[in-house]
Amino acid sequence: MSKDSGSIMLALLTGAAIGAGVGILYAPDKGDNTRKKISKQARKTSDDIVSRISHATDELTKTAEAKKLDFEARLDKTISNMSYKADDIILGLEKKLEDLRKKNAQLQK
């Protein structure tokens, strides 16, 4: 879930809670009943927000862990490839050094 999606979700939940609260306030009922309804709706909305935040946190944690594992795998592969290339370079340099030694030996004769 992206940061924008989380903000939109929070805005929608907040709007729904405010709308429910306004609806309860305008409903013809006793003050005590109205307060109970508002309290119940506030708890319900709060629980819903906590649940959604918890779910979003879990999803972000899973995504971050997957990205970390992918990065580590790519890093290992890159290091392995670099190692093979370094070995190839070293072998090439050793061959050139051996060729130079042979030429030097021929020149010294």
XYZ file of C-alpha atoms in Angstrom, residues 2-108:
107
model
C 1.488 3.324 -1.008
C 1.605 6.448 1.144
C -1.056 8.095 -1.041
C -3.370 5.079 -0.732
C -2.994 5.146 3.042
C -3.827 8.850 3.150
C -6.879 8.349 0.955
C -8.036 5.422 3.095
C -7.660 7.456 6.283
C -9.550 10.380 4.726
C -12.404 8.100 3.646
C -12.653 6.508 7.091
C -12.575 9.896 8.775
C -15.298 11.173 6.432
C -17.425 8.109 7.112
C -17.039 8.573 10.862
C -17.955 12.246 10.663
C -20.935 11.454 8.425
C -22.162 8.783 10.826
C -21.740 11.177 13.746
C -23.694 13.936 12.014
C -26.415 11.450 11.068
C -26.726 10.319 14.673
C -26.864 13.901 15.939
C -29.756 14.777 13.623
C -31.704 11.579 14.358
C -34.653 12.142 16.689
C -33.584 10.289 19.829
C -32.895 10.962 23.510
C -29.550 12.517 24.432
C -28.431 9.445 26.356
C -29.173 7.162 23.404
C -27.470 9.554 21.012
C -24.329 9.638 23.172
C -24.284 5.823 23.304
C -24.641 5.632 19.525
C -21.820 8.160 19.036
C -19.605 6.287 21.479
C -20.346 2.940 19.803
C -19.667 4.373 16.336
C -16.426 6.006 17.531
C -15.199 2.678 18.975
C -16.175 0.846 15.800
C -14.391 3.391 13.611
C -11.339 3.389 15.880
C -11.155 -0.419 15.774
C -11.513 -0.342 11.987
C -8.704 2.215 11.630
C -6.419 0.238 13.954
C -7.156 -2.941 11.993
C -6.431 -1.284 8.654
C -3.223 0.307 9.922
C -2.105 -3.044 11.314
C -2.857 -4.734 7.987
C -1.007 -2.015 6.062
C 1.979 -2.336 8.411
C 2.059 -6.107 7.899
C 1.909 -5.695 4.127
C 4.687 -3.091 4.153
C 6.826 -5.346 6.336
C 6.318 -8.281 3.954
C 7.128 -6.102 0.950
C 10.247 -4.689 2.610
C 11.450 -8.188 3.540
C 10.877 -9.441 -0.008
C 12.768 -6.461 -1.434
C 15.617 -7.058 1.023
C 15.895 -10.710 0.014
C 15.787 -9.771 -3.678
C 18.510 -7.169 -3.154
C 20.706 -9.649 -1.287
C 20.282 -12.245 -4.054
C 21.163 -9.703 -6.735
C 24.156 -8.511 -4.731
C 25.434 -12.080 -4.331
C 25.000 -12.694 -8.070
C 26.820 -9.453 -8.930
C 29.699 -10.273 -6.580
C 29.939 -13.768 -8.052
C 30.021 -12.374 -11.607
C 32.676 -9.842 -10.608
C 34.754 -12.621 -9.081
C 34.674 -14.638 -12.322
C 35.596 -11.559 -14.334
C 38.442 -10.762 -11.949
C 39.726 -14.329 -12.376
C 39.562 -13.942 -16.171
C 41.505 -10.660 -15.968
C 44.137 -12.205 -13.706
C 44.551 -15.195 -16.060
C 44.906 -12.815 -19.013
C 47.502 -10.732 -17.183
C 49.435 -13.847 -16.130
C 49.502 -15.033 -19.758
C 50.767 -11.641 -20.940
C 53.400 -11.661 -18.190
C 54.555 -15.122 -19.277
C 54.732 -13.938 -22.920
C 56.811 -10.927 -21.811
C 59.157 -13.204 -19.845
C 59.660 -15.390 -22.913
C 60.370 -12.369 -25.123
C 62.742 -10.997 -22.492
C 64.561 -14.345 -22.324
C 64.920 -14.381 -26.113
C 66.265 -10.842 -26.122
C 68.850 -11.686 -23.453
